[in-house]
CSV table of N, CA and C in Angstrom, one decimal:
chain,number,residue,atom,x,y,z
A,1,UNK,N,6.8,-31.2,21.5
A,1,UNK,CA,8.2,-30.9,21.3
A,1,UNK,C,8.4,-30.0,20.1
A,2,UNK,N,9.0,-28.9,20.3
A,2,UNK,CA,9.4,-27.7,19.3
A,2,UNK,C,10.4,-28.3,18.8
A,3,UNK,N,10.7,-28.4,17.4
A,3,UNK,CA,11.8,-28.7,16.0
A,3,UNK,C,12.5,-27.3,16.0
A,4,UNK,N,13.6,-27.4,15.6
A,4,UNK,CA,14.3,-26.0,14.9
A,4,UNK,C,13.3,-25.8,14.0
A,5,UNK,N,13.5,-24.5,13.3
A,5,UNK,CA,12.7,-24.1,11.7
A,5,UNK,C,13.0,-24.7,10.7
A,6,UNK,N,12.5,-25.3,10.2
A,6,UNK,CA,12.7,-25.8,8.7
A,6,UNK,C,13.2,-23.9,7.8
A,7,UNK,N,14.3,-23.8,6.8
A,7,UNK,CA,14.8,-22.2,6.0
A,7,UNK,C,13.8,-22.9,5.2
A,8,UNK,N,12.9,-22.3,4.2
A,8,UNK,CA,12.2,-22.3,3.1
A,8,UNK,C,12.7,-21.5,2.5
A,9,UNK,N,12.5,-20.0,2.7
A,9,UNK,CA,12.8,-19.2,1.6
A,9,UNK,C,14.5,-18.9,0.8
A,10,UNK,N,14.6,-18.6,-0.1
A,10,UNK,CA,15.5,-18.2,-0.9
A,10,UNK,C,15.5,-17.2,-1.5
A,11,UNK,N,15.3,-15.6,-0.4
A,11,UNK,CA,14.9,-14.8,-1.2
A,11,UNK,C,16.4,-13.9,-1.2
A,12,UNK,N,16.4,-13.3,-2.0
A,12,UNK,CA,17.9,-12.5,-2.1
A,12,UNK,C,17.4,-11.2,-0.9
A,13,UNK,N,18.3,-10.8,-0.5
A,13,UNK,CA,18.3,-10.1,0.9
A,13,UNK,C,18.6,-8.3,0.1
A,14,UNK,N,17.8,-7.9,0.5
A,14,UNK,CA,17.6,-6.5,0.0
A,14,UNK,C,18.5,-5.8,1.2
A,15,UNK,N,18.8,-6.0,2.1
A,15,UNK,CA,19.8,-5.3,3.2
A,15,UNK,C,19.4,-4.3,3.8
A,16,UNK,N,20.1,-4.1,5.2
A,16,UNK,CA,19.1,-3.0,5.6
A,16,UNK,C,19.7,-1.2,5.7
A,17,UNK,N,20.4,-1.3,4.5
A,17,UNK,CA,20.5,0.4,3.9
A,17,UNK,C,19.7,1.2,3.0
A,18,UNK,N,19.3,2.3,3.7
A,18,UNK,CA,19.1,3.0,2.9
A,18,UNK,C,18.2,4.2,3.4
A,19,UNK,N,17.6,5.4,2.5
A,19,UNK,CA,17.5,6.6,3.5
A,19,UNK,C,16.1,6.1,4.6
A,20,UNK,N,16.5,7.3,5.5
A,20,UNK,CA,14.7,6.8,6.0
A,20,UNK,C,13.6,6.5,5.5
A,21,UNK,N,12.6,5.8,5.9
A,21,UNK,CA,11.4,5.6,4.8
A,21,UNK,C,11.9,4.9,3.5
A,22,UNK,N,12.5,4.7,3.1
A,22,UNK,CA,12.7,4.2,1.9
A,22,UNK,C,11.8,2.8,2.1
A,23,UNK,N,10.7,2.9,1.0
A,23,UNK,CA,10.4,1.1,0.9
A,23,UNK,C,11.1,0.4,0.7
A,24,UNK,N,10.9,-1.1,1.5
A,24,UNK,CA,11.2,-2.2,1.7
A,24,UNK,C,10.5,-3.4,1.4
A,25,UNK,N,10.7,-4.1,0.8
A,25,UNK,CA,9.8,-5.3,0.6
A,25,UNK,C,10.2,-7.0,0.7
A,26,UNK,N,10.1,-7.1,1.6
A,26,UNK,CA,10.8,-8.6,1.6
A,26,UNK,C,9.9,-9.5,1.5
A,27,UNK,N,10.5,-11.0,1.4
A,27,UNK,CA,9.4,-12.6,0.9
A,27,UNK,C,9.6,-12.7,-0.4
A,28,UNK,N,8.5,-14.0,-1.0
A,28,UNK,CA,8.6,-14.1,-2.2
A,28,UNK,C,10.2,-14.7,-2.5
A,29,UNK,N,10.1,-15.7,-3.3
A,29,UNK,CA,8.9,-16.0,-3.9
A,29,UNK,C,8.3,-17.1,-3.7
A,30,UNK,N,7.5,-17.1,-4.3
A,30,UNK,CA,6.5,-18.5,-3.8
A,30,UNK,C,7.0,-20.1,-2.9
A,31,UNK,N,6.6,-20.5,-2.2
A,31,UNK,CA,7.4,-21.6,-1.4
A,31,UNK,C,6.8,-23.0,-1.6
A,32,UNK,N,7.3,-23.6,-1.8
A,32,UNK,CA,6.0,-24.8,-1.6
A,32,UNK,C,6.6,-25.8,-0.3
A,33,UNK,N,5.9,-25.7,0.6
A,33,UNK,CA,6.1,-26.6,2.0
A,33,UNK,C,5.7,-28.2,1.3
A,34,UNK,N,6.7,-28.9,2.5
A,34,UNK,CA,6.3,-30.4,2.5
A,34,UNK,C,5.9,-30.7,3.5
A,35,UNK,N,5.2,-31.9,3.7
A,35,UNK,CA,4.4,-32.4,4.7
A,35,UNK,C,5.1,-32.6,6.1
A,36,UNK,N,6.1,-32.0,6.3
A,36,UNK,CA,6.5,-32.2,7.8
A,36,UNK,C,6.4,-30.6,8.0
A,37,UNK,N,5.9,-30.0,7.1
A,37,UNK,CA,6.2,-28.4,7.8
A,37,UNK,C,4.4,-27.7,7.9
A,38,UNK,N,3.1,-29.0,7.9
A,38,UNK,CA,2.0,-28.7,8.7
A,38,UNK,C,1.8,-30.2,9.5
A,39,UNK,N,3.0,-30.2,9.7
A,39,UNK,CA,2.5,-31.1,11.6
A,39,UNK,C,3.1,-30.4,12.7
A,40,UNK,N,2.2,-31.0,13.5
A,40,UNK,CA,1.8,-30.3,14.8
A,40,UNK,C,3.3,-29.4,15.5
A,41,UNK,N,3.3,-28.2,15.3
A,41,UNK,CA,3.7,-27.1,16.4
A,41,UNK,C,5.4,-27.0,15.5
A,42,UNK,N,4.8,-27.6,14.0
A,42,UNK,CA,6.2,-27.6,12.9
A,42,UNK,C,6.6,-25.9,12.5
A,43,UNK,N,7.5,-25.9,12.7
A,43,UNK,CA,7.5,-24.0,11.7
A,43,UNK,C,8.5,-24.0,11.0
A,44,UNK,N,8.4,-23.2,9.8
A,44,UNK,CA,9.0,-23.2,8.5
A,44,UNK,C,9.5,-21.4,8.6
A,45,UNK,N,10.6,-21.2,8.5
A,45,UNK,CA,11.1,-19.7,8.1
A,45,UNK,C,10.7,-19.4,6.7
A,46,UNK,N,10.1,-18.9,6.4
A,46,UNK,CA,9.2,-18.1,5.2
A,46,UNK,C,9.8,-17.0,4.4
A,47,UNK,N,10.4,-16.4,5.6
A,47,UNK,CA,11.0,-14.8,4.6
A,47,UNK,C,12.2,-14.2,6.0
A,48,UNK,N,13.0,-13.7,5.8
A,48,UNK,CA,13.8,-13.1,7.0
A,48,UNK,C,13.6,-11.7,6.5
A,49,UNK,N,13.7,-10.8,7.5
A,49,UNK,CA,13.9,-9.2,7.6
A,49,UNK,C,15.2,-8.6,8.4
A,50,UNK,N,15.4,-7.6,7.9
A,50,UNK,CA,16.9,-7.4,8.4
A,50,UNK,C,16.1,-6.2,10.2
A,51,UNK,N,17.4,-6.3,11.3
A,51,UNK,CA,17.3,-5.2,11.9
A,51,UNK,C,16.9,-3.9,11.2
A,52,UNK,N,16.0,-3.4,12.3
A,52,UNK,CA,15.6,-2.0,11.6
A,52,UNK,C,14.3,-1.8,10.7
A,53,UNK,N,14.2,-2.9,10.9
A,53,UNK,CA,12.6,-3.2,9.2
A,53,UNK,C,11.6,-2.8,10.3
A,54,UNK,N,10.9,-1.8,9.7
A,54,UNK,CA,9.4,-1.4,10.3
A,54,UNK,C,8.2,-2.0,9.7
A,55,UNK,N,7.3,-2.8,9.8
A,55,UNK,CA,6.3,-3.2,9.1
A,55,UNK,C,5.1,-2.2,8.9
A,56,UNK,N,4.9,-2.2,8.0
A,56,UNK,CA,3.2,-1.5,7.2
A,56,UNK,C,2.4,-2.4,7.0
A,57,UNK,N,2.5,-3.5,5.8
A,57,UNK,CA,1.9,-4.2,5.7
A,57,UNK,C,2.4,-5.7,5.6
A,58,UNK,N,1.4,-6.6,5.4
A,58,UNK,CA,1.6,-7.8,4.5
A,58,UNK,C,1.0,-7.9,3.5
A,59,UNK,N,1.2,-8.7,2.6
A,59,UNK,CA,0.5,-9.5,1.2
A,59,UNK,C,0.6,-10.8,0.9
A,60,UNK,N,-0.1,-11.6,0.2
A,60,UNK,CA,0.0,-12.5,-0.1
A,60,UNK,C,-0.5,-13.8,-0.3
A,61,UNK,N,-0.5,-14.7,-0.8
A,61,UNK,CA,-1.6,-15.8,-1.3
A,61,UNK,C,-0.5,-16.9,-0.7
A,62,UNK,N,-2.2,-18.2,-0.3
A,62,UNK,CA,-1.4,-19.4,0.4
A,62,UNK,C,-2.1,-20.0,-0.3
A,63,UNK,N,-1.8,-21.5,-0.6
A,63,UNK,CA,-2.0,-22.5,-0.9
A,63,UNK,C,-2.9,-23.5,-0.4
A,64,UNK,N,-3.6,-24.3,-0.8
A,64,UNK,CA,-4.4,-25.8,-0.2
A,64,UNK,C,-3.6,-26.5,0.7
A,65,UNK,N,-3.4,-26.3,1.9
A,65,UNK,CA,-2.4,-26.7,2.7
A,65,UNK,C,-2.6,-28.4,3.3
A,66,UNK,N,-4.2,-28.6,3.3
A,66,UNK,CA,-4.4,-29.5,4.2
A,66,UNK,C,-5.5,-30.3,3.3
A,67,UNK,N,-5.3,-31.5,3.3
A,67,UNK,CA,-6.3,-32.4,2.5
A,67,UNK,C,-8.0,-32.4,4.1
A,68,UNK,N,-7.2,-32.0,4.8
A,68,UNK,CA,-8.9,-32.3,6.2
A,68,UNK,C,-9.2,-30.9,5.9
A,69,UNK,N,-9.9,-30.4,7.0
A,69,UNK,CA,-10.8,-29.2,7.4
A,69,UNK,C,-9.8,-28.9,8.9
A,70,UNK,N,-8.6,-29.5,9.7
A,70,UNK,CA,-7.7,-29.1,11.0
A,70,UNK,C,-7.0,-28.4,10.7
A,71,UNK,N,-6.4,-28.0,9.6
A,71,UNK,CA,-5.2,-27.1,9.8
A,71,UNK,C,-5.3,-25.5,10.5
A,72,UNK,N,-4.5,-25.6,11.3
A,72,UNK,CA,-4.6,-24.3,11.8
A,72,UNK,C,-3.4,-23.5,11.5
A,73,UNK,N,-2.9,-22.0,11.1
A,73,UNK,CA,-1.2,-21.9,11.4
A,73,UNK,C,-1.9,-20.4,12.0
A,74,UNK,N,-0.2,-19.9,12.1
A,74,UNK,CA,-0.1,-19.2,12.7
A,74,UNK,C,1.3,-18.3,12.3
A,75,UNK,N,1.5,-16.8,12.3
A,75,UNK,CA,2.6,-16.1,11.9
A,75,UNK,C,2.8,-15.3,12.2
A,76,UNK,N,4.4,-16.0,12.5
A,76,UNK,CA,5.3,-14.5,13.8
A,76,UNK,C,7.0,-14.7,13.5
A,77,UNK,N,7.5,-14.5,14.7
A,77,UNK,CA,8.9,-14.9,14.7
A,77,UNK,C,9.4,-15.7,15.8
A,78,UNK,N,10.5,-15.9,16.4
A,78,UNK,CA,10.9,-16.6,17.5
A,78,UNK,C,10.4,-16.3,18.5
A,79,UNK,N,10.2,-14.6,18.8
A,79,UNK,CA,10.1,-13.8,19.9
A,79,UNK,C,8.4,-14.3,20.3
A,80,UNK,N,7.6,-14.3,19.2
A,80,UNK,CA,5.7,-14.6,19.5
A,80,UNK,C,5.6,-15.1,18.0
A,81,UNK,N,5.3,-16.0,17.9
A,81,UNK,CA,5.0,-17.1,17.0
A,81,UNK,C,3.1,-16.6,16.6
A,82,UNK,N,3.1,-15.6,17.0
A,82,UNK,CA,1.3,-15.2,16.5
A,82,UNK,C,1.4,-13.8,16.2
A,83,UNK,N,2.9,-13.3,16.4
A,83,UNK,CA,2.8,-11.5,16.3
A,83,UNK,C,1.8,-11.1,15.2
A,84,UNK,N,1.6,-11.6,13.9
A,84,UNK,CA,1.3,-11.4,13.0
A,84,UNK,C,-0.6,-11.7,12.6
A,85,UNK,N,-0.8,-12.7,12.7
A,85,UNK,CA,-1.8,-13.4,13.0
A,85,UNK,C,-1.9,-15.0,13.9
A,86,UNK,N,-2.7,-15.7,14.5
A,86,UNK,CA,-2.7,-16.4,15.1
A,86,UNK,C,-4.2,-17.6,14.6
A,87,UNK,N,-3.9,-18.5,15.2
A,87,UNK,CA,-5.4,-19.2,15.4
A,87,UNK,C,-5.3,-19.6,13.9
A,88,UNK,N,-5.3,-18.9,12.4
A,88,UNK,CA,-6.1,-18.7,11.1
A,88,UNK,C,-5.8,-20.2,10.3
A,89,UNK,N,-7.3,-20.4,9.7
A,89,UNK,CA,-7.8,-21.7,8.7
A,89,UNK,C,-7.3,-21.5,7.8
A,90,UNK,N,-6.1,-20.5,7.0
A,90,UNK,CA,-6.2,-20.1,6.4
A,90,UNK,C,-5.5,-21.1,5.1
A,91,UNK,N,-5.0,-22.3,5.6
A,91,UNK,CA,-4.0,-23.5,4.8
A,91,UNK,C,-5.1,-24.1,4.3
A,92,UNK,N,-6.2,-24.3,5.3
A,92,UNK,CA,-7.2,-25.1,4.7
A,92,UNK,C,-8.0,-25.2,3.4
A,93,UNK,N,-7.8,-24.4,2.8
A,93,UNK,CA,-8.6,-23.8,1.6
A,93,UNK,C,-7.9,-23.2,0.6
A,94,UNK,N,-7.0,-22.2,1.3
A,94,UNK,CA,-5.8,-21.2,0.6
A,94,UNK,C,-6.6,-19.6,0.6
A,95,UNK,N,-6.6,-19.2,-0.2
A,95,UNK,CA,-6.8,-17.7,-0.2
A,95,UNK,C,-5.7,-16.5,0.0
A,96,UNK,N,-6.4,-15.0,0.2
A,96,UNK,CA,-5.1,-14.3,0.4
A,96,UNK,C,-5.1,-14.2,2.0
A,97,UNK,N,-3.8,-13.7,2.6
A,97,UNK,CA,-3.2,-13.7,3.8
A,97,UNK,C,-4.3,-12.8,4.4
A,98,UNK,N,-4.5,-13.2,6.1
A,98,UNK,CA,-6.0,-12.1,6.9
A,98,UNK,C,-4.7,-11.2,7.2
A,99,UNK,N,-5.9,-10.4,7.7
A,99,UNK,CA,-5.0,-9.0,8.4
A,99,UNK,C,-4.3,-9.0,9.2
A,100,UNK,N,-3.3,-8.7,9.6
A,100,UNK,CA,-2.8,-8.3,10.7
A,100,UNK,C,-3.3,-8.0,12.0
A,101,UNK,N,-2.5,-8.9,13.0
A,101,UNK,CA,-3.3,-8.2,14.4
A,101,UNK,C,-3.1,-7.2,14.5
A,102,UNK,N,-4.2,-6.5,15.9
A,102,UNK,CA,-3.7,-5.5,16.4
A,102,UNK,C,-1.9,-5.3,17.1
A,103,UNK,N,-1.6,-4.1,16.7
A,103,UNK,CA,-0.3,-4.0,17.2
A,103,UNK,C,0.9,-4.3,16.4
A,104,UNK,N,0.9,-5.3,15.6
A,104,UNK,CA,2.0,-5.4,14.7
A,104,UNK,C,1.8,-4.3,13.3
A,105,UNK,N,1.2,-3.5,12.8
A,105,UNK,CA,1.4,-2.4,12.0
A,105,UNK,C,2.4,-1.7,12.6
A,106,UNK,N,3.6,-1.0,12.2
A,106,UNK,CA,4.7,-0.6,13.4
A,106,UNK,C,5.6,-1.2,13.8
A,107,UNK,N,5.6,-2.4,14.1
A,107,UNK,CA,6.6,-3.2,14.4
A,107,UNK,C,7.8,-3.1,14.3
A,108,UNK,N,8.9,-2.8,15.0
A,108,UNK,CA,10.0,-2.5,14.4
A,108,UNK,C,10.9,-3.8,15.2
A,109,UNK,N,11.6,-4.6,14.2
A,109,UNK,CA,12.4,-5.7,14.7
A,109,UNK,C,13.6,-5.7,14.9
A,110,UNK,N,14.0,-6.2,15.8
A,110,UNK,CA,14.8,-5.4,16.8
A,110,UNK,C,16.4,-6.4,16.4
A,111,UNK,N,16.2,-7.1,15.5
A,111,UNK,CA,17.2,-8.4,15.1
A,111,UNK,C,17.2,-8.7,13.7
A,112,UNK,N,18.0,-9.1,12.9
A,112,UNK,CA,17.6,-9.7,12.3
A,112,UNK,C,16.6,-11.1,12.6
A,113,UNK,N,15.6,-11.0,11.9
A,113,UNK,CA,14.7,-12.0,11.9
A,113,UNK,C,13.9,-13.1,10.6
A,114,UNK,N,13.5,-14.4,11.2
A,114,UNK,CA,13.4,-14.8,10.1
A,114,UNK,C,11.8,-14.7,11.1
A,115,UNK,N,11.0,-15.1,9.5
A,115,UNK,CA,9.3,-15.0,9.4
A,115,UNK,C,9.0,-16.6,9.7
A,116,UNK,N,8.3,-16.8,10.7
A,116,UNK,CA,8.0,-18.1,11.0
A,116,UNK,C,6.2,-18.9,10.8
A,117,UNK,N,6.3,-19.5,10.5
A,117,UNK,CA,4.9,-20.1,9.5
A,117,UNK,C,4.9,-21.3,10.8
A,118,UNK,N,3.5,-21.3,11.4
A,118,UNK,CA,3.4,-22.4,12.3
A,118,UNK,C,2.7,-22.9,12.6
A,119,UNK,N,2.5,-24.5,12.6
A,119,UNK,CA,1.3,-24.9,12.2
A,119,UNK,C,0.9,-25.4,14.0
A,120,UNK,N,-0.4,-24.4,14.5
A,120,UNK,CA,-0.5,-25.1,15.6
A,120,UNK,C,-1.9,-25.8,15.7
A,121,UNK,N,-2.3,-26.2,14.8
A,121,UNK,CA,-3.3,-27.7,14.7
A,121,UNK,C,-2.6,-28.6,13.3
A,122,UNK,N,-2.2,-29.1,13.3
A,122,UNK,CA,-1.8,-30.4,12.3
A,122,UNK,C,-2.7,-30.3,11.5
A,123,UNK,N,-2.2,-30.6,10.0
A,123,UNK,CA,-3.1,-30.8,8.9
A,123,UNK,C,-3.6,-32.9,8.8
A,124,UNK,N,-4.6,-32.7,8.1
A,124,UNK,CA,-4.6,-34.5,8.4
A,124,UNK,C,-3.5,-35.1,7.2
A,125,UNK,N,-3.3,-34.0,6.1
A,125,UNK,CA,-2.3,-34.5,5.0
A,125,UNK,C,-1.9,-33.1,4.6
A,126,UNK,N,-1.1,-33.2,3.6
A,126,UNK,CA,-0.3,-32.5,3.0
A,126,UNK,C,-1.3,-32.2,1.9
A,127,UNK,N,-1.8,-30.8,1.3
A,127,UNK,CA,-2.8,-30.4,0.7
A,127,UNK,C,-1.8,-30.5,-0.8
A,128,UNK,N,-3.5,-30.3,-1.9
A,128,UNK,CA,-2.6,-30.5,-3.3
A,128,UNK,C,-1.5,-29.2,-4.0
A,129,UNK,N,-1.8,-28.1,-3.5
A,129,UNK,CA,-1.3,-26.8,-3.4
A,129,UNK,C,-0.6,-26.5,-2.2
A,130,UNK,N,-0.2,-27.0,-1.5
A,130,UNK,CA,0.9,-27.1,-0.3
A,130,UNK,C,1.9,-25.7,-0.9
A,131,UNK,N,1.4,-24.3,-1.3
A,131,UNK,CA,2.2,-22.8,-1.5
A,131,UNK,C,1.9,-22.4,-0.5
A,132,UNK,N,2.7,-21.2,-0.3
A,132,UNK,CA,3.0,-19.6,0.4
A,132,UNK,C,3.7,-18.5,-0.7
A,133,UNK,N,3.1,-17.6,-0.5
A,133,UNK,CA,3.9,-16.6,-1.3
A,133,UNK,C,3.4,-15.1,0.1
A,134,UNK,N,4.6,-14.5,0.5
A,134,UNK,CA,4.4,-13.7,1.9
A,134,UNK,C,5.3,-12.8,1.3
A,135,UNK,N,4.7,-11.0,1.1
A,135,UNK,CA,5.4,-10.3,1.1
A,135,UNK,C,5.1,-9.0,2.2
A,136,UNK,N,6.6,-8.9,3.2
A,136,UNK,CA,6.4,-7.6,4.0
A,136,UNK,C,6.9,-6.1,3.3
A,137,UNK,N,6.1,-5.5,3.7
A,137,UNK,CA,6.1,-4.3,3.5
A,137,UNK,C,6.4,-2.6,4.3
A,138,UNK,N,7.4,-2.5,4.1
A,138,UNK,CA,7.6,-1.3,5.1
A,138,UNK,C,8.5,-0.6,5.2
A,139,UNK,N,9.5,0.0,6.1
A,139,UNK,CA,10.7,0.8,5.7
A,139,UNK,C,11.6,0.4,6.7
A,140,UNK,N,12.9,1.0,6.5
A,140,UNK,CA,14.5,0.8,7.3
A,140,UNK,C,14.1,2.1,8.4
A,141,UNK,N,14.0,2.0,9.9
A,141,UNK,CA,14.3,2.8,10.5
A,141,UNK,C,15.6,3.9,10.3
C-alpha cells in the first residue's frame, strides 16, 4: 500500500524566473527523517523544483539511515520514483549521493515537482544519523 508523501523539506522556493541558463539550486537544508519515512515503499518529499527546472546535477550527503544492512531507497518524483537513481544502499552507511542515471542529466520538469526519497526495501530501524541534505542543480528553461 502507497502512503501520500511525508513534506520534509522547508526550503525557501527560489521561483522559477529568471534569464535563460541562469543557475538554479534547490534542496537543503539538511533533513532529518523519522522512522516511518524508511518503511517499506514510505516516501518523503525532500526538495520541490519549480516548472521549467532543467537538471545538471545533484549533490549531497545522507545519513546512517538504517540500524540493519536492508535499507534500500530510491529517488525520483511522482511521475518514476527511480528517475534519479534507483535500487541504492546508500541509507545504510551514509555517504555522498551516487550518480545519476542514465537520462536524467537534462531532465526538464514538466510541473512543478516535489523530490521524492523512497524507501523500497525497509530499514530494520531507524539509523543513528537518520539525515539527507539533497541539492539540484541546473537552470530555468
Amino acid at each position: 500500500m502507497t502512503m501520500a508523501p511525508r513534506t520534509a523539506y522547508r526550503q525557501p522556493q527560489a521561483g522559477g524566473q529568471g534569464f535563460a541558463r541562469t543557475k538554479k539550486v534547490f534542496g537543503g537544508p539538511t533533513i532529518t527523517l523519522v522512522a516511518g519515512d524508511v518503511a517499506l515503499n514510505a516516501q518523503t518529499a525532500i526538495a520541490r523544483v519549480p516548472k521549467g527546472f532543467i537538471l545538471q546535477s545533484i549533490g549531497g550527503t545522507v545519513g546512517d539511515l538504517d540500524t540493519g544492512a536492508a535499507l534500500m531507497v530510491a529517488l525520483g518524483d511522482a511521475g518514476n520514483n527511480a528517475r534519479f537513481f534507483a535500487a541504492n544502499a546508500i541509507g545504510q552507511a551514509g555517504g555522498a549521493m551516487p550518480a545519476l542515471v542514465a537520462g536524467s542529466v537534462g531532465y526538464e520538469f514538466p510541473d512543478d515537482t516535489d523530490i521524492l526519497l523512497t524507501s523500497t526495501v525497509a530499514a530494520a530501524g531507524l539509523g543513528p544519523t537518520p539525515t539527507i541534505n539533497l541539492l539540484l542543480e541546473g537552470y530555468m528553461k
